[in-house]
CSV table of C-alpha atoms in Angstrom, one decimal:
chain,number,residue,atom,x,y,z
A,17,ALA,CA,20.5,9.3,17.8
A,18,ALA,CA,17.9,10.7,15.5
A,19,TRP,CA,16.7,7.3,14.5
A,20,ALA,CA,16.0,6.1,18.0
A,21,ALA,CA,12.6,4.4,18.4
A,22,TRP,CA,9.9,6.3,20.3
A,23,SER,CA,6.9,5.0,22.3
A,24,GLY,CA,3.9,6.4,24.0
A,25,ILE,CA,4.0,3.8,26.8
A,26,GLY,CA,3.9,5.4,30.2
A,27,ARG,CA,1.9,8.5,29.3
A,28,ALA,CA,-1.0,9.6,31.4
A,29,PRO,CA,-4.4,9.4,29.7
A,30,ALA,CA,-4.7,12.4,27.5
A,31,PRO,CA,-7.5,14.9,28.0
A,32,GLU,CA,-10.6,14.3,25.9
A,33,GLN,CA,-10.6,16.0,22.6
A,34,PRO,CA,-13.4,16.7,20.2
A,35,ALA,CA,-13.7,14.3,17.4
A,36,ALA,CA,-13.2,17.2,14.9
A,37,SER,CA,-9.5,17.1,15.8
A,38,SER,CA,-9.1,14.1,13.6
A,39,THR,CA,-8.6,14.3,9.9
A,40,ALA,CA,-9.2,10.6,9.3
A,41,THR,CA,-12.2,9.6,7.1
A,42,LYS,CA,-14.8,8.2,9.3
A,43,PRO,CA,-16.0,4.8,8.1
A,44,ASP,CA,-19.6,5.6,9.2
A,45,SER,CA,-19.8,9.1,7.8
A,46,GLY,CA,-21.0,10.0,4.3
A,47,PRO,CA,-21.9,7.5,1.6
A,48,ILE,CA,-21.0,3.8,2.1
A,49,LEU,CA,-18.0,3.2,-0.1
A,50,PRO,CA,-17.4,-0.1,-2.0
A,51,ILE,CA,-14.8,-2.3,-0.4
A,52,VAL,CA,-12.8,-4.2,-3.0
A,53,ALA,CA,-10.6,-7.3,-2.5
A,54,VAL,CA,-8.3,-8.2,-5.3
A,55,LEU,CA,-7.4,-11.9,-5.0
A,56,PRO,CA,-4.0,-13.1,-6.1
A,57,PHE,CA,-3.9,-13.5,-9.8
A,58,THR,CA,-3.3,-17.1,-10.9
A,59,ASN,CA,0.0,-17.9,-12.6
A,60,GLN,CA,-1.0,-19.9,-15.7
A,61,THR,CA,2.5,-20.8,-16.7
A,62,SER,CA,4.1,-24.1,-15.7
A,63,ASP,CA,7.1,-22.1,-14.5
A,64,GLU,CA,6.8,-21.5,-10.7
A,65,SER,CA,9.5,-18.9,-10.9
A,66,GLN,CA,7.0,-16.6,-12.5
A,67,GLU,CA,4.8,-16.5,-9.4
A,68,TYR,CA,6.4,-13.2,-8.4
A,69,PHE,CA,5.1,-11.7,-11.7
A,70,ALA,CA,1.5,-12.7,-11.0
A,71,ASP,CA,1.7,-11.5,-7.4
A,72,GLY,CA,3.3,-8.2,-8.6
A,73,VAL,CA,0.6,-7.5,-11.1
A,74,THR,CA,-2.0,-8.2,-8.3
A,75,GLU,CA,-0.3,-5.6,-6.1
A,76,GLU,CA,-0.1,-3.1,-9.0
A,77,VAL,CA,-3.9,-3.4,-9.5
A,78,ILE,CA,-4.4,-3.0,-5.8
A,79,ASN,CA,-2.3,0.1,-5.7
A,80,ALA,CA,-4.0,1.6,-8.8
A,81,LEU,CA,-7.5,1.0,-7.3
A,82,GLY,CA,-6.5,2.4,-3.9
A,83,ARG,CA,-6.0,5.8,-5.4
A,84,PHE,CA,-9.6,6.4,-6.2
A,85,LYS,CA,-11.2,8.3,-3.3
A,86,ASN,CA,-14.6,6.6,-3.9
A,87,LEU,CA,-13.3,3.1,-3.4
A,88,ARG,CA,-11.6,1.3,-0.5
A,89,VAL,CA,-9.3,-1.6,-1.2
A,90,ILE,CA,-8.1,-4.4,1.0
A,91,GLY,CA,-4.3,-4.5,1.3
A,92,ARG,CA,-1.8,-6.9,-0.4
A,93,ASN,CA,-0.8,-8.7,2.8
A,94,ALA,CA,-4.4,-9.5,3.6
A,95,VAL,CA,-5.3,-11.0,0.2
A,96,LEU,CA,-2.0,-12.9,-0.5
A,97,ARG,CA,-2.8,-15.4,2.3
A,98,TYR,CA,-5.6,-16.7,0.1
A,99,LYS,CA,-3.1,-17.6,-2.7
A,100,GLY,CA,-3.7,-21.2,-3.8
A,101,ARG,CA,-6.5,-21.8,-1.3
A,102,GLN,CA,-9.7,-23.3,-2.6
A,103,GLU,CA,-12.4,-21.3,-0.8
A,104,ARG,CA,-15.6,-19.8,-2.0
A,105,GLN,CA,-15.4,-16.2,-2.8
A,106,ALA,CA,-18.3,-15.4,-0.6
A,107,GLU,CA,-16.4,-16.9,2.4
A,108,ILE,CA,-13.3,-14.9,1.6
A,109,ALA,CA,-15.4,-11.7,1.1
A,110,SER,CA,-17.0,-12.2,4.5
A,111,GLU,CA,-13.6,-12.7,6.2
A,112,LEU,CA,-12.2,-9.6,4.6
A,113,GLY,CA,-15.3,-7.5,4.9
A,114,ALA,CA,-15.3,-6.9,1.1
A,115,THR,CA,-18.4,-6.1,-0.9
A,116,TYR,CA,-16.7,-6.8,-4.3
A,117,MET,CA,-14.1,-9.3,-5.4
A,118,VAL,CA,-11.6,-9.2,-8.3
A,119,ASP,CA,-9.9,-12.3,-9.5
A,120,GLY,CA,-7.9,-13.2,-12.6
A,121,SER,CA,-5.1,-15.0,-14.2
A,122,ILE,CA,-1.9,-14.1,-15.9
A,123,LYS,CA,0.3,-15.9,-18.4
A,124,ALA,CA,3.6,-14.3,-19.3
A,125,SER,CA,6.3,-15.5,-21.7
A,126,LYS,CA,9.5,-13.9,-22.8
A,127,ASP,CA,7.7,-11.3,-25.0
A,128,ARG,CA,4.0,-11.8,-24.6
A,129,VAL,CA,1.5,-11.5,-21.8
A,130,ARG,CA,-2.2,-12.5,-21.3
A,131,ILE,CA,-4.3,-11.2,-18.4
A,132,SER,CA,-7.9,-12.2,-17.6
A,133,ALA,CA,-9.8,-10.4,-14.9
A,134,GLN,CA,-13.3,-10.2,-13.6
A,135,LEU,CA,-15.2,-8.1,-11.0
A,136,THR,CA,-17.8,-9.9,-8.9
A,137,GLU,CA,-20.4,-8.7,-6.5
A,138,ALA,CA,-19.6,-10.8,-3.4
A,139,ASP,CA,-23.0,-11.5,-2.0
A,140,ALA,CA,-24.8,-12.4,-5.3
A,141,ALA,CA,-21.7,-13.9,-7.0
A,142,THR,CA,-22.8,-11.8,-10.0
A,143,VAL,CA,-20.1,-10.9,-12.5
A,144,LEU,CA,-20.2,-7.2,-13.1
A,145,TRP,CA,-17.3,-6.9,-15.5
A,146,SER,CA,-14.7,-9.1,-17.2
A,147,ASP,CA,-12.2,-8.8,-19.9
A,148,ARG,CA,-9.1,-10.4,-21.4
A,149,TYR,CA,-5.9,-8.7,-22.5
A,150,ASP,CA,-3.4,-10.1,-25.0
A,151,GLY,CA,-0.3,-8.2,-26.1
A,152,ASP,CA,3.4,-7.6,-25.8
A,153,LEU,CA,4.9,-7.7,-22.4
A,154,SER,CA,5.5,-3.9,-22.7
A,155,ASP,CA,1.7,-3.5,-22.8
A,156,ILE,CA,1.4,-4.7,-19.1
A,157,PHE,CA,1.2,-1.2,-17.8
A,158,GLU,CA,-1.7,-0.3,-20.0
A,159,PHE,CA,-3.5,-3.6,-19.1
A,160,GLN,CA,-3.1,-2.9,-15.4
A,161,ASP,CA,-4.4,0.6,-15.8
A,162,SER,CA,-7.3,-0.5,-17.9
A,163,ILE,CA,-8.3,-3.1,-15.3
A,164,ALA,CA,-8.3,-0.5,-12.6
A,165,ARG,CA,-10.2,2.1,-14.7
A,166,HIS,CA,-12.9,-0.4,-15.6
A,167,ILE,CA,-13.4,-1.6,-12.0
A,168,ALA,CA,-13.4,1.9,-10.6
A,169,GLY,CA,-15.8,3.1,-13.3
A,170,THR,CA,-18.1,0.2,-12.7
A,171,LEU,CA,-18.3,0.7,-8.9
A,172,ALA,CA,-18.1,4.5,-8.7
A,173,ALA,CA,-19.9,6.1,-11.6
A,174,ASN,CA,-19.1,9.6,-10.5
A,175,ILE,CA,-15.3,9.2,-11.0
A,176,SER,CA,-14.2,12.0,-13.3
A,177,GLN,CA,-11.9,11.8,-16.2
A,178,VAL,CA,-9.6,14.3,-14.4
A,179,GLU,CA,-9.2,11.9,-11.5
A,180,VAL,CA,-8.5,9.0,-13.9
A,181,LYS,CA,-5.8,11.0,-15.7
A,182,ARG,CA,-4.2,12.1,-12.4
A,183,HIS,CA,-3.9,8.5,-11.3
A,184,PHE,CA,-2.3,7.2,-14.4
A,185,LYS,CA,-0.1,9.9,-15.7
A,186,GLU,CA,3.3,8.6,-14.4
A,187,ALA,CA,5.6,7.8,-17.3
A,188,ARG,CA,5.9,4.2,-18.3
A,189,PRO,CA,9.0,2.7,-16.7
A,190,ASP,CA,11.6,0.6,-18.4
A,191,GLN,CA,10.3,-3.0,-18.6
A,192,ASN,CA,13.4,-4.5,-17.0
A,193,ALA,CA,13.2,-2.0,-14.1
A,194,PHE,CA,9.6,-2.9,-13.6
A,195,ASP,CA,10.5,-6.6,-13.5
A,196,LEU,CA,13.1,-5.9,-10.8
A,197,LEU,CA,10.5,-4.0,-8.8
A,198,LEU,CA,8.1,-6.9,-8.9
A,199,ARG,CA,10.9,-9.2,-7.8
A,200,ALA,CA,11.8,-6.9,-4.9
A,201,ARG,CA,8.2,-6.7,-3.7
A,202,ALA,CA,8.0,-10.5,-3.7
A,203,VAL,CA,11.1,-10.7,-1.5
A,204,GLY,CA,9.9,-8.1,1.1
A,205,HIS,CA,12.4,-5.6,2.6
A,206,ALA,CA,11.6,-6.1,6.3
A,207,THR,CA,11.4,-9.8,6.7
A,208,SER,CA,15.1,-10.5,7.3
A,209,ARG,CA,18.5,-8.9,6.9
A,210,THR,CA,19.2,-11.0,3.8
A,211,ALA,CA,15.9,-10.1,2.2
A,212,ASN,CA,16.5,-6.4,2.9
A,213,ARG,CA,19.9,-6.6,1.2
A,214,GLN,CA,18.4,-8.3,-1.8
A,215,VAL,CA,15.7,-5.6,-2.2
A,216,ARG,CA,18.3,-2.8,-1.9
A,217,GLU,CA,20.4,-4.5,-4.6
A,218,LEU,CA,17.4,-5.0,-6.9
A,219,MET,CA,16.2,-1.4,-6.5
A,220,THR,CA,19.7,-0.1,-7.1
A,221,LYS,CA,19.9,-2.0,-10.4
A,222,ALA,CA,16.4,-0.8,-11.3
A,223,ILE,CA,17.3,2.9,-10.7
A,224,GLU,CA,20.4,2.4,-12.9
A,225,LEU,CA,18.2,1.1,-15.7
A,226,ASP,CA,15.5,3.8,-15.3
A,227,PRO,CA,16.6,6.8,-13.1
A,228,ASN,CA,13.2,8.5,-13.5
A,229,TYR,CA,11.1,5.6,-12.2
A,230,ALA,CA,9.8,7.1,-9.0
A,231,THR,CA,8.5,3.9,-7.4
A,232,THR,CA,11.9,2.3,-7.3
A,233,HIS,CA,13.4,5.3,-5.5
A,234,ALA,CA,10.6,5.1,-2.9
A,235,LEU,CA,11.0,1.4,-2.4
A,236,LEU,CA,14.8,1.7,-2.0
A,237,GLY,CA,14.3,4.5,0.5
A,238,GLU,CA,11.8,2.3,2.4
A,239,ALA,CA,14.2,-0.6,2.4
A,240,ILE,CA,17.0,1.6,3.8
A,241,TYR,CA,14.6,2.9,6.4
A,242,SER,CA,13.8,-0.7,7.4
A,243,GLN,CA,17.6,-1.4,7.5
A,244,VAL,CA,18.0,1.4,10.0
A,245,VAL,CA,15.1,0.7,12.3
A,246,GLN,CA,15.9,-3.0,12.4
A,247,GLY,CA,19.5,-2.2,13.4
A,248,TRP,CA,21.0,-3.8,10.3
A,249,THR,CA,23.5,-1.0,9.7
A,250,GLU,CA,26.5,0.5,11.6
A,251,PHE,CA,25.8,3.9,10.2
A,252,PRO,CA,22.1,4.6,10.9
A,253,ASP,CA,22.2,8.4,10.7
A,254,ARG,CA,24.0,8.4,7.3
A,255,GLU,CA,21.7,5.7,5.9
A,256,LEU,CA,18.6,7.5,7.1
A,257,GLY,CA,19.8,10.6,5.3
A,258,ARG,CA,20.2,8.6,2.2
A,259,ALA,CA,16.7,7.1,2.6
A,260,GLU,CA,15.3,10.7,2.9
A,261,GLU,CA,17.0,11.8,-0.2
A,262,LEU,CA,15.5,8.8,-2.1
A,263,ALA,CA,12.0,9.6,-0.8
A,264,ARG,CA,12.3,13.2,-1.8
A,265,ARG,CA,13.6,12.2,-5.2
A,266,ALA,CA,10.6,9.9,-5.7
A,267,ILE,CA,8.3,12.8,-4.8
A,268,ALA,CA,10.1,15.1,-7.2
A,269,LEU,CA,9.7,12.6,-10.0
A,270,ALA,CA,6.0,11.7,-9.3
A,271,PRO,CA,4.4,14.1,-6.8
A,272,ASP,CA,1.0,12.4,-7.2
A,273,GLU,CA,2.3,8.9,-6.3
A,274,PRO,CA,1.8,8.0,-2.6
A,275,ASP,CA,4.9,5.8,-2.1
A,276,GLY,CA,7.4,8.6,-1.7
A,277,HIS,CA,5.2,10.6,0.7
A,278,ARG,CA,4.6,7.6,2.9
A,279,THR,CA,8.3,6.7,3.0
A,280,LEU,CA,9.2,10.3,3.8
A,281,GLY,CA,6.6,10.4,6.6
A,282,ARG,CA,8.1,7.4,8.3
A,283,ILE,CA,11.6,8.8,8.1
A,284,LEU,CA,10.6,12.2,9.4
A,285,LEU,CA,8.7,10.5,12.2
A,286,ILE,CA,11.8,8.8,13.6
A,287,ARG,CA,13.7,12.0,13.1
A,288,THR,CA,11.1,13.5,15.5
A,289,GLU,CA,10.1,16.1,12.8
A,290,TYR,CA,6.5,15.6,13.7
A,291,ASP,CA,4.8,18.4,11.8
A,292,GLN,CA,6.5,17.5,8.5
A,293,ALA,CA,5.8,13.8,9.1
A,294,ARG,CA,2.1,14.6,9.6
A,295,ASN,CA,2.0,16.5,6.3
A,296,ALA,CA,3.8,13.8,4.4
A,297,LEU,CA,1.6,11.0,5.7
A,298,GLN,CA,-1.6,13.0,5.1
A,299,ARG,CA,-0.5,13.6,1.5
A,300,ALA,CA,0.1,9.8,1.1
A,301,ILE,CA,-3.4,9.2,2.4
A,302,ASP,CA,-5.0,11.9,0.2
A,303,LEU,CA,-3.4,10.1,-2.8
A,304,ASN,CA,-4.4,6.6,-1.7
A,305,PRO,CA,-7.1,6.5,1.0
A,306,SER,CA,-6.7,2.8,1.3
A,307,ASP,CA,-3.0,2.9,2.1
A,308,ALA,CA,-3.0,0.9,5.3
A,309,ASN,CA,0.6,1.5,6.1
A,310,ALA,CA,0.3,5.3,5.9
A,311,LEU,CA,-2.9,5.2,8.0
A,312,ALA,CA,-1.2,3.0,10.6
A,313,VAL,CA,1.8,5.3,10.9
A,314,ARG,CA,-0.4,8.3,11.1
A,315,GLY,CA,-2.4,6.6,13.8
A,316,ALA,CA,0.7,5.9,15.8
A,317,LEU,CA,1.7,9.6,15.5
A,318,GLN,CA,-1.8,10.7,16.5
A,319,SER,CA,-1.6,8.5,19.6
A,320,PHE,CA,1.7,10.0,20.5
A,321,ASP,CA,0.2,13.5,20.1
A,322,GLY,CA,-2.7,12.6,22.4
A,323,ASP,CA,-5.2,12.7,19.6
A,324,LEU,CA,-6.8,9.5,20.7
A,325,PRO,CA,-10.0,9.7,18.7
A,326,GLY,CA,-7.9,10.3,15.6
A,327,ALA,CA,-5.5,7.5,16.4
A,328,ILE,CA,-8.3,5.0,17.0
A,329,GLU,CA,-9.9,6.0,13.7
A,330,SER,CA,-6.7,5.8,11.7
A,331,LEU,CA,-5.6,2.5,13.2
A,332,GLU,CA,-9.0,0.9,12.9
A,333,LEU,CA,-9.1,1.8,9.2
A,334,ALA,CA,-5.6,0.6,8.7
A,335,LEU,CA,-6.3,-2.8,10.2
A,336,LYS,CA,-9.6,-3.1,8.3
A,337,TYR,CA,-7.8,-2.6,5.0
A,338,ASP,CA,-4.9,-4.8,6.0
A,339,PRO,CA,-5.4,-7.1,9.1
A,340,MET,CA,-1.9,-8.5,8.5
A,341,LEU,CA,-0.1,-5.3,9.4
A,342,GLN,CA,2.8,-5.6,11.8
A,343,PRO,CA,1.9,-6.4,15.4
A,344,ASN,CA,3.1,-3.1,16.8
A,345,TYR,CA,0.1,-1.4,15.1
A,346,HIS,CA,-2.3,-3.7,16.9
A,347,PHE,CA,-0.4,-2.7,20.1
A,348,ASP,CA,-0.7,1.0,19.2
A,349,LEU,CA,-4.5,0.6,18.8
A,350,ALA,CA,-4.7,-1.3,22.2
A,351,ILE,CA,-2.8,1.5,23.9
A,352,SER,CA,-5.0,4.1,22.3
A,353,TYR,CA,-8.1,2.3,23.5
A,354,TYR,CA,-6.7,2.1,27.0
A,355,LEU,CA,-5.7,5.8,27.2
A,356,ALA,CA,-9.1,6.7,25.9
A,357,ARG,CA,-10.6,4.6,28.6
A,358,ARG,CA,-12.3,2.3,26.1
A,359,HIS,CA,-11.7,-0.9,28.0
A,360,GLU,CA,-14.4,-2.9,26.3
């Protein structure tokens, strides 16, 4: 079947290739880029059921910052493990390899929201920027964008207005559809069959509310992709086709958003359409250089291709930005080291 899993195990070591064959951004080439960790925003309501909202806003800020080419951002999975932990920011920054930290709080009621955020230099514990936002719940999108713009502008002075406009031009979604998106992200689509079904149901409702919200199409496609690769459907080929349609719809709605391209790349990879998969994954990385999942999938494909320098580069970056990625990516990196005869 087209969805069958593939593996590079059992291949002979590939011939050495020049480093120029890789398109990955070398961590030690060019200027040293700021590495930002956005800690989980604190839920200041007494209602624990609102935790998903605080976590969702955290992820939205991470995603927005990751799209700036002059920043690198630690992934959601890596920072969420610090939720509720009382550790000094300097210690967290050291563990994550971050040079700057963002933390904040959020208080949301039925119609109102308040967000406080600050940017700190990790070593000196110096606050570089802080602000508080009060407004209607519908203002949440502008607040998130403003936080990302200010942080990016503080850390990378050469960010152009053209780049800012490109990153924040997606139409504002329906508020209820956005809430369903945050709930779906809190569940996680690959953790269990039940969770996967919940995410698919939530995203189906979100698309009904706002058919033009690209991110919901991409997440539903990603959830169906997970359903297929986990063996949670009796009709894998049909469902994979549906996932591809959703990914392409997301791209059509918002071509400068990375989610649809990353989802499409994954789908094309297990369809063994490798050239198209490479293009889709590269586009996702161009749009969000900190997208650990896209980097990891590209690294796995590069390893399969025999581009071991490129695979090692991509996978090392992916695991740097998100050390909590799925174990198979650690395995892919280990295999790439072995085939490249890097046994240290």
